[in-house]
XYZ file of C-alpha atoms in Angstrom:
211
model
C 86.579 -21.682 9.135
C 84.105 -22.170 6.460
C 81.157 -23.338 7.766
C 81.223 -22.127 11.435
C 80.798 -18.557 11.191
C 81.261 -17.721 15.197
C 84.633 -19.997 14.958
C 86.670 -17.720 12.580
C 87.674 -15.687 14.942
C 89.221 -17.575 17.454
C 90.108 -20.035 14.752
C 92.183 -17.221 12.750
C 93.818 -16.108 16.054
C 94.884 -20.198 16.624
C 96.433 -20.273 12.858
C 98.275 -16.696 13.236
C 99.447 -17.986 16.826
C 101.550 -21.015 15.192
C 103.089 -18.637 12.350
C 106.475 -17.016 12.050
C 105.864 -13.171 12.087
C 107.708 -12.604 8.791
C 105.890 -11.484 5.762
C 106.537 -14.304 3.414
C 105.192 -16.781 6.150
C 101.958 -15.104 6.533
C 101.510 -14.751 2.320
C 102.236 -18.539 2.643
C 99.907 -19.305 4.974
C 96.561 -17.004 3.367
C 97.162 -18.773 0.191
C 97.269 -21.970 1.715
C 94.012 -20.838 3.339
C 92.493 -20.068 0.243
C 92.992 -23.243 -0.953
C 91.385 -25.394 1.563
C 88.797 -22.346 1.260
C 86.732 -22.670 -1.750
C 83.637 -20.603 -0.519
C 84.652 -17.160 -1.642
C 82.870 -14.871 1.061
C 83.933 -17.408 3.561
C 87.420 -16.659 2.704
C 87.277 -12.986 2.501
C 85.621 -12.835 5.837
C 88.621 -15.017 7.840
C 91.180 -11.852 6.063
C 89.049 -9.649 7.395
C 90.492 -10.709 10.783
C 93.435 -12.103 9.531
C 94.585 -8.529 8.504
C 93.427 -7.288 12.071
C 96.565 -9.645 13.243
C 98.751 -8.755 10.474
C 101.647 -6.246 12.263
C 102.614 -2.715 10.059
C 105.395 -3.872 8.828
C 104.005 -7.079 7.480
C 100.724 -5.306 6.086
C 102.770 -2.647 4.459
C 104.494 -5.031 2.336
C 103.340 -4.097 -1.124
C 102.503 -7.840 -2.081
C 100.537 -8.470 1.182
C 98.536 -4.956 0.566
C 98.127 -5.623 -2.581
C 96.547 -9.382 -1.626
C 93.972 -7.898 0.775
C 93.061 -4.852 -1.085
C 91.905 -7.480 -4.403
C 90.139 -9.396 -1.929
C 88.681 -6.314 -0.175
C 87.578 -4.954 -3.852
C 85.344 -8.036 -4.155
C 84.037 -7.891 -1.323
C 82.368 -4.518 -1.993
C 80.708 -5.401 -4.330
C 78.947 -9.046 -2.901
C 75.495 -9.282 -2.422
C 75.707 -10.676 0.830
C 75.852 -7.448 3.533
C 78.337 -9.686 5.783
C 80.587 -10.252 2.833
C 80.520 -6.311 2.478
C 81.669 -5.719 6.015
C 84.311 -8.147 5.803
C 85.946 -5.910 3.150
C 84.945 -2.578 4.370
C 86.975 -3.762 7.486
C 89.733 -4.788 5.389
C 90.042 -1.785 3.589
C 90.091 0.413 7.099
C 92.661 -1.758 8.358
C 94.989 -0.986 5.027
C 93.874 3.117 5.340
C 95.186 2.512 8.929
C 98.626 1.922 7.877
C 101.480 4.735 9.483
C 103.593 6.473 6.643
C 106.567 4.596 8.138
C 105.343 0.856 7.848
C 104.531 1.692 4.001
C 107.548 3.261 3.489
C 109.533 0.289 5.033
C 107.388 -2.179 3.235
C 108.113 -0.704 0.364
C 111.905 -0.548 0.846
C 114.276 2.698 2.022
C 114.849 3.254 -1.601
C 111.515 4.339 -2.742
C 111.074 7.061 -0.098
C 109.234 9.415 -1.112
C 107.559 7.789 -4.223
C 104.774 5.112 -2.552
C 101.567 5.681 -2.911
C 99.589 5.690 1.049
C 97.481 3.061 1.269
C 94.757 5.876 2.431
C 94.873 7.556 -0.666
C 94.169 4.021 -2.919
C 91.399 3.591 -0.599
C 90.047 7.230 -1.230
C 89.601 6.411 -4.519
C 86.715 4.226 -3.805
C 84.706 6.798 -2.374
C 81.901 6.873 -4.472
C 81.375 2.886 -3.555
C 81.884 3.796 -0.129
C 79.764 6.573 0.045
C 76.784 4.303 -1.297
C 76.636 2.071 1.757
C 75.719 5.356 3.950
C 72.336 4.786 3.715
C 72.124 0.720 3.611
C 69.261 -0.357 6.317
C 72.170 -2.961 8.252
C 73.834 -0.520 11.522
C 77.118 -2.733 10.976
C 77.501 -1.372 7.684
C 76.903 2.192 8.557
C 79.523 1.464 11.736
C 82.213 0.344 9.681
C 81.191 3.325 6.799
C 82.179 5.447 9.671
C 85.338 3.759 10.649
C 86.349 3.932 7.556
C 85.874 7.672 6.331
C 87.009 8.739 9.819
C 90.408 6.787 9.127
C 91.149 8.098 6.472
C 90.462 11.625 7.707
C 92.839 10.813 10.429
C 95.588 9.874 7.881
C 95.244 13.455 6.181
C 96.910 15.019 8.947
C 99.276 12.202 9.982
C 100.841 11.797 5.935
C 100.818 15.900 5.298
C 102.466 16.010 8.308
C 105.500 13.302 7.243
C 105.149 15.228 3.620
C 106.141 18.982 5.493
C 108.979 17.118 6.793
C 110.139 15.446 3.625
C 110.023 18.789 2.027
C 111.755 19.974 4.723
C 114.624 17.522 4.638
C 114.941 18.092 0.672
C 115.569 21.755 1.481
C 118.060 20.914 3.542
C 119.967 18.291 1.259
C 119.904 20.795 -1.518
C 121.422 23.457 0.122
C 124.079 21.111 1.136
C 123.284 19.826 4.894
C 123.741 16.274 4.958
C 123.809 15.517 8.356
C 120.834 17.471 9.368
C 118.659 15.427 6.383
C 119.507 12.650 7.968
C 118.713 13.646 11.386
C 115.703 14.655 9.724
C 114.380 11.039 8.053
C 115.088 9.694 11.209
C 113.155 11.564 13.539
C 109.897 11.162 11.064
C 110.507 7.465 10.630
C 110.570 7.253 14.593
C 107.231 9.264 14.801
C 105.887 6.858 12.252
C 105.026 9.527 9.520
C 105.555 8.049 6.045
C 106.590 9.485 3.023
C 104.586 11.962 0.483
C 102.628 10.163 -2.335
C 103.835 9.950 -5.997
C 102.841 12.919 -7.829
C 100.786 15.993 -6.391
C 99.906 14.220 -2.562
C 98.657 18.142 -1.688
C 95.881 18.166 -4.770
C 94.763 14.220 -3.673
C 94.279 14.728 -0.243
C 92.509 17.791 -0.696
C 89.845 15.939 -3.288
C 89.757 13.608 -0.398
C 88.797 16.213 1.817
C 85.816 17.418 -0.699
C 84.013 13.930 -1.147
C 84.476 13.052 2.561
C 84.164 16.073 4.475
């Protein structure tokens, strides 16, 4: 994994193969990875396929987001251009992430009040932005995977957020049953839940630096 660069691939899809698919398992296993690891950008390069494997409800766990999005932070800011894929992939892979996967990672109770993953990632735009005109194609073809995720989960978290609002209409004015109804038909479609704050003004500053 660290010296082979061609073998992390396969390798990561070997140690993900022998792991229990529960969140505390895989956190287990990427630290224990880390340690035998010492070579930073070797390290950040196996998570960026390690959190291609990583199912939505595992990667929406706030302390597994939060892992790969340090990592990913780091990355962007390494001189070496492969290291700088590895997190650009890593941070399209978190942008990726369906309302309904955050919202379960972060527990039924704090519907409504997570943060998407899309909208942390936004923030970076300015680094982002600055790798649009780097000579390496992979670069630019993961520059473009990226902003065009994130445009993509515009539409997919105002659309959970209209039916949020929707259902909070409907539980003031006293129908229970139909809120219900409601939450369950968005969490089926996989449409998460509306960002803390003003999600309308963040998305649409989104749409300004991006589009």
């Amino acid at each position: 994994l660290q010296e082979s660069a061609g073998k992390r691939e396969p390798l990561c899809d070997i140690v993900y193969a022998f792991t229990m698919d529960y969140t505390a398992q895989h956190l287990h296993v990427l630290r224990t990875v880390k340690e035998h690891i010492p070579k930073l950008p070797a390290y950040i390069c196996c998570l960026s396929y390690l959190a291609s494997l990583e199912g939505p409800s595992n990667l929406g766990d706030d302390n597994m987001l939060d892992l790969y999005l340090y990592y990913a932070l780091i990355a962007l800011s390494h001189t070496q251009p492969k290291v700088r894929v590895a997190g650009l992939a890593i941070l399209q892979q978190c942008a990726a992430l369906s309302p309904d996967a955050v919202t379960r990672g972060a527990g039924s109770s704090t519907m409504g009040r997570v943060v998407p993953p899309h909208q942390t990632v936004a923030q970076l735009a300015p680094v982002i932005c600055s790798f649009k005109n780097d000579p390496w194609w992979e670069m630019n073809a993961h520059v473009l995977l990226l902003v065009s995720t994130l445009v993509r989960q515009l539409a997919e978290w105002r659309r959970w957020e209209d039916v949020m609002t929707e259902a909070s209409e409907m539980d003031d004015e006293g129908g229970t049953a139909e809120h219900s109804t409601t939450l369950s038909v968005a969490q089926s479609v996989g449409e998460g839940s509306a960002a803390e704050g003003k999600p309308r003004a963040a998305t649409s500053a989104m749409e300004d630096t991006f589009l």
